[in-house]
Amino acid sequence: MTGSLVVLGIGPGPARWITPEASSALAAATDVIGYRAYLERLTVSCEQTLHGSDNGDELQRARAALELAHAGARVAVVSGGDPGVFAMAAAVFEAIEHGPAAWRALHVQVLPGITAMLAAAARLGAPLGNDFCAINLSDNLKPWPLIERRLELAAQAGFVIALYNPASRARPEQVHAAFARLRQHRAASAPVAFAKAVGRPDEELVLTSLGEADPRQADMRTLIVVGTEATRRIDRPAGLPWLYTPRRVDEAS
Amino acid sequence: MTGSLVVLGIGPGPARWITPEASSALAAATDVIGYRAYLERLTVSCEQTLHGSDNGDELQRARAALELAHAGARVAVVSGGDPGVFAMAAAVFEAIEHGPAAWRALHVQVLPGITAMLAAAARLGAPLGNDFCAINLSDNLKPWPLIERRLELAAQAGFVIALYNPASRARPEQVHAAFARLRQHRAASAPVAFAKAVGRPDEELVLTSLGEADPRQADMRTLIVVGTEATRRIDRPAGLPWLYTPRRVDEAS
C-alpha cells in the first residue's frame, strides 16, 4: 500500500490567502505535518491526525512525512508562505534523494502558495515592479560571507531585494551587517520597508530608507524590502506612502 | 462620490490557484479591467462591466481604471500571476504618481497572487529552494545591456534565476544571448527547465541543462528556471525527474 505526500503553502497569514487547491488537499489528508504555529491556523477535521513540531529540523520532519506516506497515509506537509521558498519543499526532496529508493516511487506533489515577499509587496504598493531577488539572511545552512557576497552583487545588479529571516535572538548583528554591505553599493536614499506579520492582526509596516533603516525593526516575522534608487514613494492624504519600482529603466546603471 | 480600485492576480492558470480574497474582490467589482485572455478565464456576473484590452499599453489601461474608480466605480484590475511581479500593479502606481492629485485619495488595494515562478517551481520540485532572482527578459522598457549585466551578476551570485517573458516573435535571438551570457559564469551542467503554460491544459515541462538548452523551447507563455551548479535532479521510476536546490551551501562560491 502506498500513500501520497503533498507539500503545500498556507500563505503568510490569513485564510483568504490560501488557494482553493491547498484547502482541498488539506481537507483530503489523513495526516497533517507542520510547524505547530502553522497548524494552529488551520481548520481540521477530527478524523485527521495532526503532527505538530517545533520550528527546527525540517529534514527530520520531511523524513517522518515520507515514512507516513510510504506506510499508506495521505500526508499534507504544511509550510507558511510558499512551500518552495525557504520552506519545506526543498527539505522533502533532499530527504527523498538521500532516502530509500521506494520514496522515489511515491506520489509527491508541491502546491504553490503566497510567499511573504508577494504579500508584503502588495501591502506596500508595487516595490517588486522591476527585477528582484530573494535572499535568506539566516546563516544556519550557508556561510555568512556568501550571504554578504550575494547582497553586494544584488545591489550592483540593481535588484530590488527581499530579505527573508532577517533576525533572531541568536544573531541580532547580522541585519546590521547586511545593511552596511548594501550601503556600499546603493544610495542611502533608497527606500526600505519592514513588513512584520503581514496579513495578521498585529501587522506592522515601517517605511524608511537604506541610510536610516534601524536593524532593530526586524524580527523573525519580518520581511524586509530594499528598494533601488529608482523605487518611488507616493505620498497620499491618508495612510502610509505607496512604494513602487517603475517598470521602465532608461539607461544601464 | 469616490469608488475604489483593487489590483488582483488570478495566478498563471486554473481557478484553483486564485485566492479566496481575489475571488471575493472580483465578485464585488462593478467593473473588471484586464487583458482579454485573462478575463476569458473568469466567471463574472451579468451586472458587471468587462473592459477587455490587448496585451499592451498597461499605463493606458491603468489610467482608464483610475478614471472609472474616480467616477465612483468599484474597479478590479486583473493581472495574470501576481499583480506586483511584471504585471499591472506598478503601472497603476506609475499612473497615480503622474496623474491628478485626486487619484492619491482613492482607495487602492493590491491583492497578491501566485506568480508563474512559484507555480512552475512547484510543478518541477523545489528549484527555488535557495536564494533566487526574477528577471524580466523583455527589453520593451529597459535596455538590453542592463539585462545582460543583471544576468551576469545573478550568475556570479549563485542565484537560481527565473526568467519571465523570455521570447516573442519580435526578439527570438535574445534568449539565445541570455544563455550565452549565463554560460560564461555558470557550468554547462546546471539544470534548466522550460515551464510552458503551467497549470493549463497544454502545460509542458522540459528539463535540460544550461549547456544544452535550446532557446527555441521558449515562447511568451514560458517561464525559464536556470538552476545553479548545486541544483539536483532526482530521477524516479515514472515521470520527469524532480529538480531541487538544496538549502545548505557548504562553502562560499
PDB file of N, CA and C in Angstrom, chain A residues 41-137:
ATOM      1  N   ARG A  41      -3.332  27.579  12.791  1.00  0.00           N
ATOM      2  CA  ARG A  41      -4.142  28.460  11.947  1.00  0.00           C
ATOM      3  C   ARG A  41      -5.224  27.703  11.175  1.00  0.00           C
ATOM      4  N   LEU A  42      -5.092  26.393  11.112  1.00  0.00           N
ATOM      5  CA  LEU A  42      -5.931  25.625  10.186  1.00  0.00           C
ATOM      6  C   LEU A  42      -7.201  25.091  10.829  1.00  0.00           C
ATOM      7  N   THR A  43      -8.212  24.909   9.989  1.00  0.00           N
ATOM      8  CA  THR A  43      -9.410  24.193  10.406  1.00  0.00           C
ATOM      9  C   THR A  43      -9.237  22.749   9.960  1.00  0.00           C
ATOM     10  N   VAL A  44      -9.233  21.830  10.901  1.00  0.00           N
ATOM     11  CA  VAL A  44      -9.043  20.427  10.532  1.00  0.00           C
ATOM     12  C   VAL A  44     -10.207  19.614  11.074  1.00  0.00           C
ATOM     13  N   SER A  45     -10.371  18.438  10.519  1.00  0.00           N
ATOM     14  CA  SER A  45     -11.469  17.579  10.982  1.00  0.00           C
ATOM     15  C   SER A  45     -10.940  16.639  12.063  1.00  0.00           C
ATOM     16  N   CYS A  46     -11.848  16.107  12.873  1.00  0.00           N
ATOM     17  CA  CYS A  46     -11.403  15.257  13.974  1.00  0.00           C
ATOM     18  C   CYS A  46     -10.899  13.904  13.481  1.00  0.00           C
ATOM     19  N   GLU A  47     -11.103  13.622  12.190  1.00  0.00           N
ATOM     20  CA  GLU A  47     -10.578  12.359  11.657  1.00  0.00           C
ATOM     21  C   GLU A  47      -9.134  12.494  11.175  1.00  0.00           C
ATOM     22  N   GLN A  48      -8.627  13.697  11.207  1.00  0.00           N
ATOM     23  CA  GLN A  48      -7.258  13.892  10.741  1.00  0.00           C
ATOM     24  C   GLN A  48      -6.286  13.865  11.912  1.00  0.00           C
ATOM     25  N   THR A  49      -5.110  13.314  11.652  1.00  0.00           N
ATOM     26  CA  THR A  49      -4.078  13.301  12.676  1.00  0.00           C
ATOM     27  C   THR A  49      -3.113  14.459  12.431  1.00  0.00           C
ATOM     28  N   LEU A  50      -2.953  15.279  13.462  1.00  0.00           N
ATOM     29  CA  LEU A  50      -2.018  16.394  13.352  1.00  0.00           C
ATOM     30  C   LEU A  50      -0.685  16.010  13.963  1.00  0.00           C
ATOM     31  N   HIS A  51       0.390  16.351  13.253  1.00  0.00           N
ATOM     32  CA  HIS A  51       1.728  16.092  13.765  1.00  0.00           C
ATOM     33  C   HIS A  51       2.432  17.439  13.868  1.00  0.00           C
ATOM     34  N   GLY A  52       2.247  18.126  14.971  1.00  0.00           N
ATOM     35  CA  GLY A  52       2.871  19.440  15.150  1.00  0.00           C
ATOM     36  C   GLY A  52       4.312  19.283  15.581  1.00  0.00           C
ATOM     37  N   SER A  53       5.151  20.211  15.137  1.00  0.00           N
ATOM     38  CA  SER A  53       6.559  20.117  15.510  1.00  0.00           C
ATOM     39  C   SER A  53       7.093  21.494  15.839  1.00  0.00           C
ATOM     40  N   ASP A  54       8.294  21.513  16.382  1.00  0.00           N
ATOM     41  CA  ASP A  54       8.972  22.782  16.600  1.00  0.00           C
ATOM     42  C   ASP A  54       9.425  23.343  15.262  1.00  0.00           C
ATOM     43  N   ASN A  55       9.892  24.586  15.288  1.00  0.00           N
ATOM     44  CA  ASN A  55      10.309  25.245  14.060  1.00  0.00           C
ATOM     45  C   ASN A  55      11.762  24.912  13.736  1.00  0.00           C
ATOM     46  N   GLY A  56      12.132  23.653  13.846  1.00  0.00           N
ATOM     47  CA  GLY A  56      13.508  23.266  13.541  1.00  0.00           C
ATOM     48  C   GLY A  56      13.519  21.934  12.841  1.00  0.00           C
ATOM     49  N   ASP A  57      14.676  21.476  12.510  1.00  0.00           N
ATOM     50  CA  ASP A  57      14.898  20.162  11.909  1.00  0.00           C
ATOM     51  C   ASP A  57      13.874  19.800  10.836  1.00  0.00           C
ATOM     52  N   GLU A  58      13.921  20.563   9.781  1.00  0.00           N
ATOM     53  CA  GLU A  58      12.979  20.344   8.682  1.00  0.00           C
ATOM     54  C   GLU A  58      13.221  19.008   7.985  1.00  0.00           C
ATOM     55  N   LEU A  59      14.473  18.589   7.960  1.00  0.00           N
ATOM     56  CA  LEU A  59      14.788  17.332   7.286  1.00  0.00           C
ATOM     57  C   LEU A  59      14.173  16.153   8.036  1.00  0.00           C
ATOM     58  N   GLN A  60      14.228  16.212   9.361  1.00  0.00           N
ATOM     59  CA  GLN A  60      13.629  15.142  10.155  1.00  0.00           C
ATOM     60  C   GLN A  60      12.113  15.124   9.945  1.00  0.00           C
ATOM     61  N   ARG A  61      11.510  16.306   9.874  1.00  0.00           N
ATOM     62  CA  ARG A  61      10.067  16.403   9.648  1.00  0.00           C
ATOM     63  C   ARG A  61       9.715  15.825   8.267  1.00  0.00           C
ATOM     64  N   ALA A  62      10.556  16.121   7.283  1.00  0.00           N
ATOM     65  CA  ALA A  62      10.321  15.607   5.929  1.00  0.00           C
ATOM     66  C   ALA A  62      10.394  14.083   5.919  1.00  0.00           C
ATOM     67  N   ARG A  63      11.382  13.549   6.618  1.00  0.00           N
ATOM     68  CA  ARG A  63      11.521  12.080   6.652  1.00  0.00           C
ATOM     69  C   ARG A  63      10.310  11.435   7.312  1.00  0.00           C
ATOM     70  N   ALA A  64       9.849  12.023   8.388  1.00  0.00           N
ATOM     71  CA  ALA A  64       8.677  11.476   9.080  1.00  0.00           C
ATOM     72  C   ALA A  64       7.467  11.482   8.153  1.00  0.00           C
ATOM     73  N   ALA A  65       7.330  12.551   7.374  1.00  0.00           N
ATOM     74  CA  ALA A  65       6.207  12.645   6.439  1.00  0.00           C
ATOM     75  C   ALA A  65       6.311  11.566   5.361  1.00  0.00           C
ATOM     76  N   LEU A  66       7.516  11.363   4.851  1.00  0.00           N
ATOM     77  CA  LEU A  66       7.710  10.361   3.793  1.00  0.00           C
ATOM     78  C   LEU A  66       7.456   8.953   4.326  1.00  0.00           C
ATOM     79  N   GLU A  67       7.858   8.709   5.554  1.00  0.00           N
ATOM     80  CA  GLU A  67       7.596   7.388   6.147  1.00  0.00           C
ATOM     81  C   GLU A  67       6.099   7.137   6.283  1.00  0.00           C
ATOM     82  N   LEU A  68       5.380   8.141   6.721  1.00  0.00           N
ATOM     83  CA  LEU A  68       3.924   8.006   6.825  1.00  0.00           C
ATOM     84  C   LEU A  68       3.294   7.741   5.454  1.00  0.00           C
ATOM     85  N   ALA A  69       3.735   8.497   4.468  1.00  0.00           N
ATOM     86  CA  ALA A  69       3.172   8.313   3.120  1.00  0.00           C
ATOM     87  C   ALA A  69       3.501   6.913   2.613  1.00  0.00           C
ATOM     88  N   HIS A  70       4.714   6.492   2.848  1.00  0.00           N
ATOM     89  CA  HIS A  70       5.120   5.154   2.401  1.00  0.00           C
ATOM     90  C   HIS A  70       4.282   4.069   3.077  1.00  0.00           C
ATOM     91  N   ALA A  71       3.867   4.355   4.280  1.00  0.00           N
ATOM     92  CA  ALA A  71       3.037   3.385   5.013  1.00  0.00           C
ATOM     93  C   ALA A  71       1.574   3.454   4.584  1.00  0.00           C
ATOM     94  N   GLY A  72       1.236   4.374   3.680  1.00  0.00           N
ATOM     95  CA  GLY A  72      -0.121   4.376   3.129  1.00  0.00           C
ATOM     96  C   GLY A  72      -0.958   5.595   3.446  1.00  0.00           C
ATOM     97  N   ALA A  73      -0.406   6.518   4.230  1.00  0.00           N
ATOM     98  CA  ALA A  73      -1.197   7.702   4.600  1.00  0.00           C
ATOM     99  C   ALA A  73      -1.262   8.704   3.449  1.00  0.00           C
ATOM    100  N   ARG A  74      -2.311   9.542   3.496  1.00  0.00           N
ATOM    101  CA  ARG A  74      -2.358  10.713   2.612  1.00  0.00           C
ATOM    102  C   ARG A  74      -1.848  11.878   3.449  1.00  0.00           C
ATOM    103  N   VAL A  75      -0.615  12.283   3.206  1.00  0.00           N
ATOM    104  CA  VAL A  75       0.067  13.222   4.089  1.00  0.00           C
ATOM    105  C   VAL A  75       0.096  14.618   3.466  1.00  0.00           C
ATOM    106  N   ALA A  76      -0.230  15.619   4.265  1.00  0.00           N
ATOM    107  CA  ALA A  76      -0.031  17.013   3.857  1.00  0.00           C
ATOM    108  C   ALA A  76       1.052  17.620   4.739  1.00  0.00           C
ATOM    109  N   VAL A  77       2.099  18.119   4.109  1.00  0.00           N
ATOM    110  CA  VAL A  77       3.147  18.848   4.823  1.00  0.00           C
ATOM    111  C   VAL A  77       2.857  20.337   4.639  1.00  0.00           C
ATOM    112  N   VAL A  78       2.697  21.030   5.749  1.00  0.00           N
ATOM    113  CA  VAL A  78       2.253  22.417   5.707  1.00  0.00           C
ATOM    114  C   VAL A  78       3.429  23.369   5.919  1.00  0.00           C
ATOM    115  N   SER A  79       3.583  24.305   4.983  1.00  0.00           N
ATOM    116  CA  SER A  79       4.539  25.401   5.138  1.00  0.00           C
ATOM    117  C   SER A  79       3.784  26.713   5.274  1.00  0.00           C
ATOM    118  N   GLY A  80       4.396  27.686   5.926  1.00  0.00           N
ATOM    119  CA  GLY A  80       3.893  29.043   5.793  1.00  0.00           C
ATOM    120  C   GLY A  80       4.270  29.534   4.405  1.00  0.00           C
ATOM    121  N   GLY A  81       3.647  30.576   3.921  1.00  0.00           N
ATOM    122  CA  GLY A  81       4.033  31.154   2.633  1.00  0.00           C
ATOM    123  C   GLY A  81       3.900  30.169   1.497  1.00  0.00           C
ATOM    124  N   ASP A  82       4.931  30.109   0.658  1.00  0.00           N
ATOM    125  CA  ASP A  82       5.003  29.150  -0.440  1.00  0.00           C
ATOM    126  C   ASP A  82       5.961  28.038  -0.018  1.00  0.00           C
ATOM    127  N   PRO A  83       5.605  26.781  -0.275  1.00  0.00           N
ATOM    128  CA  PRO A  83       6.453  25.700   0.227  1.00  0.00           C
ATOM    129  C   PRO A  83       7.829  25.645  -0.431  1.00  0.00           C
ATOM    130  N   GLY A  84       7.972  26.274  -1.617  1.00  0.00           N
ATOM    131  CA  GLY A  84       9.230  26.209  -2.338  1.00  0.00           C
ATOM    132  C   GLY A  84      10.194  27.330  -2.028  1.00  0.00           C
ATOM    133  N   VAL A  85       9.755  28.312  -1.246  1.00  0.00           N
ATOM    134  CA  VAL A  85      10.606  29.471  -0.938  1.00  0.00           C
ATOM    135  C   VAL A  85      11.030  29.409   0.526  1.00  0.00           C
ATOM    136  N   PHE A  86      12.238  28.940   0.762  1.00  0.00           N
ATOM    137  CA  PHE A  86      12.796  28.868   2.114  1.00  0.00           C
ATOM    138  C   PHE A  86      11.828  28.139   3.047  1.00  0.00           C
ATOM    139  N   ALA A  87      11.280  27.032   2.560  1.00  0.00           N
ATOM    140  CA  ALA A  87      10.301  26.304   3.361  1.00  0.00           C
ATOM    141  C   ALA A  87      10.483  24.802   3.141  1.00  0.00           C
ATOM    142  N   MET A  88       9.411  24.029   3.263  1.00  0.00           N
ATOM    143  CA  MET A  88       9.556  22.584   3.396  1.00  0.00           C
ATOM    144  C   MET A  88       9.842  21.808   2.104  1.00  0.00           C
ATOM    145  N   ALA A  89       9.531  22.345   0.930  1.00  0.00           N
ATOM    146  CA  ALA A  89       9.637  21.520  -0.284  1.00  0.00           C
ATOM    147  C   ALA A  89      11.071  21.041  -0.524  1.00  0.00           C
ATOM    148  N   ALA A  90      12.043  21.930  -0.382  1.00  0.00           N
ATOM    149  CA  ALA A  90      13.428  21.519  -0.626  1.00  0.00           C
ATOM    150  C   ALA A  90      13.858  20.450   0.379  1.00  0.00           C
ATOM    151  N   ALA A  91      13.383  20.553   1.617  1.00  0.00           N
ATOM    152  CA  ALA A  91      13.735  19.544   2.620  1.00  0.00           C
ATOM    153  C   ALA A  91      13.148  18.184   2.245  1.00  0.00           C
ATOM    154  N   VAL A  92      11.941  18.183   1.708  1.00  0.00           N
ATOM    155  CA  VAL A  92      11.320  16.912   1.305  1.00  0.00           C
ATOM    156  C   VAL A  92      12.126  16.255   0.184  1.00  0.00           C
ATOM    157  N   PHE A  93      12.530  17.046  -0.810  1.00  0.00           N
ATOM    158  CA  PHE A  93      13.285  16.436  -1.917  1.00  0.00           C
ATOM    159  C   PHE A  93      14.691  16.023  -1.477  1.00  0.00           C
ATOM    160  N   GLU A  94      15.260  16.766  -0.553  1.00  0.00           N
ATOM    161  CA  GLU A  94      16.553  16.358  -0.001  1.00  0.00           C
ATOM    162  C   GLU A  94      16.410  15.005   0.709  1.00  0.00           C
ATOM    163  N   ALA A  95      15.345  14.859   1.457  1.00  0.00           N
ATOM    164  CA  ALA A  95      15.110  13.580   2.154  1.00  0.00           C
ATOM    165  C   ALA A  95      14.902  12.452   1.138  1.00  0.00           C
ATOM    166  N   ILE A  96      14.176  12.736   0.066  1.00  0.00           N
ATOM    167  CA  ILE A  96      13.940  11.703  -0.954  1.00  0.00           C
ATOM    168  C   ILE A  96      15.260  11.298  -1.608  1.00  0.00           C
ATOM    169  N   GLU A  97      16.069  12.304  -1.965  1.00  0.00           N
ATOM    170  CA  GLU A  97      17.313  11.981  -2.668  1.00  0.00           C
ATOM    171  C   GLU A  97      18.198  11.058  -1.837  1.00  0.00           C
ATOM    172  N   HIS A  98      18.228  11.297  -0.534  1.00  0.00           N
ATOM    173  CA  HIS A  98      19.134  10.526   0.316  1.00  0.00           C
ATOM    174  C   HIS A  98      18.430   9.404   1.063  1.00  0.00           C
ATOM    175  N   GLY A  99      17.157   9.181   0.740  1.00  0.00           N
ATOM    176  CA  GLY A  99      16.389   8.152   1.440  1.00  0.00           C
ATOM    177  C   GLY A  99      16.275   6.870   0.645  1.00  0.00           C
ATOM    178  N   PRO A 100      15.454   5.942   1.129  1.00  0.00           N
ATOM    179  CA  PRO A 100      15.264   4.664   0.434  1.00  0.00           C
ATOM    180  C   PRO A 100      14.682   4.862  -0.967  1.00  0.00           C
ATOM    181  N   ALA A 101      15.058   3.972  -1.872  1.00  0.00           N
ATOM    182  CA  ALA A 101      14.628   4.094  -3.272  1.00  0.00           C
ATOM    183  C   ALA A 101      13.108   4.131  -3.388  1.00  0.00           C
ATOM    184  N   ALA A 102      12.433   3.445  -2.472  1.00  0.00           N
ATOM    185  CA  ALA A 102      10.970   3.371  -2.559  1.00  0.00           C
ATOM    186  C   ALA A 102      10.324   4.762  -2.471  1.00  0.00           C
ATOM    187  N   TRP A 103      10.989   5.690  -1.811  1.00  0.00           N
ATOM    188  CA  TRP A 103      10.405   7.040  -1.679  1.00  0.00           C
ATOM    189  C   TRP A 103      10.277   7.742  -3.037  1.00  0.00           C
ATOM    190  N   ARG A 104      11.130   7.349  -3.981  1.00  0.00           N
ATOM    191  CA  ARG A 104      11.066   7.986  -5.308  1.00  0.00           C
ATOM    192  C   ARG A 104       9.831   7.562  -6.090  1.00  0.00           C
ATOM    193  N   ALA A 105       9.216   6.469  -5.649  1.00  0.00           N
ATOM    194  CA  ALA A 105       8.013   5.993  -6.345  1.00  0.00           C
ATOM    195  C   ALA A 105       6.738   6.576  -5.730  1.00  0.00           C
ATOM    196  N   LEU A 106       6.880   7.315  -4.635  1.00  0.00           N
ATOM    197  CA  LEU A 106       5.691   7.904  -4.004  1.00  0.00           C
ATOM    198  C   LEU A 106       5.085   8.983  -4.883  1.00  0.00           C
ATOM    199  N   HIS A 107       3.790   9.183  -4.705  1.00  0.00           N
ATOM    200  CA  HIS A 107       3.123  10.278  -5.390  1.00  0.00           C
ATOM    201  C   HIS A 107       3.345  11.548  -4.562  1.00  0.00           C
ATOM    202  N   VAL A 108       4.232  12.403  -5.047  1.00  0.00           N
ATOM    203  CA  VAL A 108       4.585  13.639  -4.321  1.00  0.00           C
ATOM    204  C   VAL A 108       4.179  14.843  -5.165  1.00  0.00           C
ATOM    205  N   GLN A 109       3.501  15.776  -4.544  1.00  0.00           N
ATOM    206  CA  GLN A 109       3.086  16.999  -5.241  1.00  0.00           C
ATOM    207  C   GLN A 109       3.430  18.209  -4.398  1.00  0.00           C
ATOM    208  N   VAL A 110       3.862  19.280  -5.053  1.00  0.00           N
ATOM    209  CA  VAL A 110       4.060  20.558  -4.359  1.00  0.00           C
ATOM    210  C   VAL A 110       2.973  21.516  -4.860  1.00  0.00           C
ATOM    211  N   LEU A 111       2.300  22.185  -3.946  1.00  0.00           N
ATOM    212  CA  LEU A 111       1.240  23.133  -4.318  1.00  0.00           C
ATOM    213  C   LEU A 111       1.697  24.543  -3.948  1.00  0.00           C
ATOM    214  N   PRO A 112       1.695  25.454  -4.913  1.00  0.00           N
ATOM    215  CA  PRO A 112       2.240  26.781  -4.630  1.00  0.00           C
ATOM    216  C   PRO A 112       1.371  27.578  -3.664  1.00  0.00           C
ATOM    217  N   GLY A 113       1.978  28.563  -3.048  1.00  0.00           N
ATOM    218  CA  GLY A 113       1.274  29.442  -2.109  1.00  0.00           C
ATOM    219  C   GLY A 113       1.776  30.865  -2.243  1.00  0.00           C
ATOM    220  N   ILE A 114       1.156  31.758  -1.490  1.00  0.00           N
ATOM    221  CA  ILE A 114       1.571  33.163  -1.497  1.00  0.00           C
ATOM    222  C   ILE A 114       2.772  33.307  -0.565  1.00  0.00           C
ATOM    223  N   THR A 115       3.930  33.585  -1.126  1.00  0.00           N
ATOM    224  CA  THR A 115       5.106  33.758  -0.279  1.00  0.00           C
ATOM    225  C   THR A 115       5.110  35.175   0.336  1.00  0.00           C
ATOM    226  N   ALA A 116       5.780  35.303   1.486  1.00  0.00           N
ATOM    227  CA  ALA A 116       5.749  36.556   2.257  1.00  0.00           C
ATOM    228  C   ALA A 116       6.118  37.776   1.417  1.00  0.00           C
ATOM    229  N   MET A 117       7.078  37.612   0.537  1.00  0.00           N
ATOM    230  CA  MET A 117       7.528  38.725  -0.296  1.00  0.00           C
ATOM    231  C   MET A 117       6.408  39.300  -1.164  1.00  0.00           C
ATOM    232  N   LEU A 118       5.560  38.435  -1.707  1.00  0.00           N
ATOM    233  CA  LEU A 118       4.457  38.914  -2.546  1.00  0.00           C
ATOM    234  C   LEU A 118       3.391  39.594  -1.699  1.00  0.00           C
ATOM    235  N   ALA A 119       3.122  39.034  -0.532  1.00  0.00           N
ATOM    236  CA  ALA A 119       2.113  39.631   0.346  1.00  0.00           C
ATOM    237  C   ALA A 119       2.586  40.993   0.854  1.00  0.00           C
ATOM    238  N   ALA A 120       3.848  41.060   1.256  1.00  0.00           N
ATOM    239  CA  ALA A 120       4.388  42.331   1.748  1.00  0.00           C
ATOM    240  C   ALA A 120       4.384  43.369   0.640  1.00  0.00           C
ATOM    241  N   ALA A 121       4.798  42.967  -0.547  1.00  0.00           N
ATOM    242  CA  ALA A 121       4.831  43.910  -1.663  1.00  0.00           C
ATOM    243  C   ALA A 121       3.434  44.449  -1.947  1.00  0.00           C
ATOM    244  N   ALA A 122       2.446  43.589  -1.911  1.00  0.00           N
ATOM    245  CA  ALA A 122       1.072  44.022  -2.190  1.00  0.00           C
ATOM    246  C   ALA A 122       0.601  45.046  -1.167  1.00  0.00           C
ATOM    247  N   ARG A 123       0.973  44.850   0.086  1.00  0.00           N
ATOM    248  CA  ARG A 123       0.561  45.797   1.122  1.00  0.00           C
ATOM    249  C   ARG A 123       1.276  47.141   0.979  1.00  0.00           C
ATOM    250  N   LEU A 124       2.470  47.107   0.389  1.00  0.00           N
ATOM    251  CA  LEU A 124       3.280  48.331   0.283  1.00  0.00           C
ATOM    252  C   LEU A 124       3.006  49.106  -0.999  1.00  0.00           C
ATOM    253  N   GLY A 125       2.469  48.451  -2.008  1.00  0.00           N
ATOM    254  CA  GLY A 125       2.274  49.073  -3.318  1.00  0.00           C
ATOM    255  C   GLY A 125       2.739  48.091  -4.381  1.00  0.00           C
ATOM    256  N   ALA A 126       3.842  48.422  -5.040  1.00  0.00           N
ATOM    257  CA  ALA A 126       4.411  47.525  -6.046  1.00  0.00           C
ATOM    258  C   ALA A 126       5.938  47.642  -6.057  1.00  0.00           C
ATOM    259  N   PRO A 127       6.569  47.411  -4.894  1.00  0.00           N
ATOM    260  CA  PRO A 127       8.028  47.578  -4.851  1.00  0.00           C
ATOM    261  C   PRO A 127       8.783  46.553  -5.699  1.00  0.00           C
ATOM    262  N   LEU A 128       8.172  45.407  -6.009  1.00  0.00           N
ATOM    263  CA  LEU A 128       8.854  44.396  -6.826  1.00  0.00           C
ATOM    264  C   LEU A 128       8.546  44.579  -8.315  1.00  0.00           C
ATOM    265  N   GLY A 129       8.221  45.810  -8.699  1.00  0.00           N
ATOM    266  CA  GLY A 129       7.793  46.070 -10.066  1.00  0.00           C
ATOM    267  C   GLY A 129       8.874  45.942 -11.122  1.00  0.00           C
ATOM    268  N   ASN A 130      10.123  45.823 -10.693  1.00  0.00           N
ATOM    269  CA  ASN A 130      11.199  45.561 -11.643  1.00  0.00           C
ATOM    270  C   ASN A 130      11.952  44.310 -11.163  1.00  0.00           C
ATOM    271  N   ASP A 131      13.051  43.976 -11.805  1.00  0.00           N
ATOM    272  CA  ASP A 131      13.764  42.740 -11.452  1.00  0.00           C
ATOM    273  C   ASP A 131      14.131  42.727  -9.964  1.00  0.00           C
ATOM    274  N   PHE A 132      14.058  41.554  -9.364  1.00  0.00           N
ATOM    275  CA  PHE A 132      14.258  41.470  -7.914  1.00  0.00           C
ATOM    276  C   PHE A 132      14.876  40.136  -7.533  1.00  0.00           C
ATOM    277  N   CYS A 133      15.318  40.065  -6.270  1.00  0.00           N
ATOM    278  CA  CYS A 133      15.837  38.798  -5.761  1.00  0.00           C
ATOM    279  C   CYS A 133      15.363  38.577  -4.335  1.00  0.00           C
ATOM    280  N   ALA A 134      15.456  37.342  -3.913  1.00  0.00           N
ATOM    281  CA  ALA A 134      15.076  36.947  -2.556  1.00  0.00           C
ATOM    282  C   ALA A 134      16.276  36.264  -1.919  1.00  0.00           C
ATOM    283  N   ILE A 135      16.673  36.784  -0.767  1.00  0.00           N
ATOM    284  CA  ILE A 135      17.844  36.247  -0.058  1.00  0.00           C
ATOM    285  C   ILE A 135      17.433  35.877   1.360  1.00  0.00           C
ATOM    286  N   ASN A 136      17.761  34.652   1.735  1.00  0.00           N
ATOM    287  CA  ASN A 136      17.516  34.199   3.107  1.00  0.00           C
ATOM    288  C   ASN A 136      18.712  34.616   3.955  1.00  0.00           C
ATOM    289  N   LEU A 137      18.487  35.485   4.925  1.00  0.00           N
ATOM    290  CA  LEU A 137      19.605  36.009   5.723  1.00  0.00           C
ATOM    291  C   LEU A 137      20.089  35.034   6.794  1.00  0.00           C
TER     292      LEU A 137
END
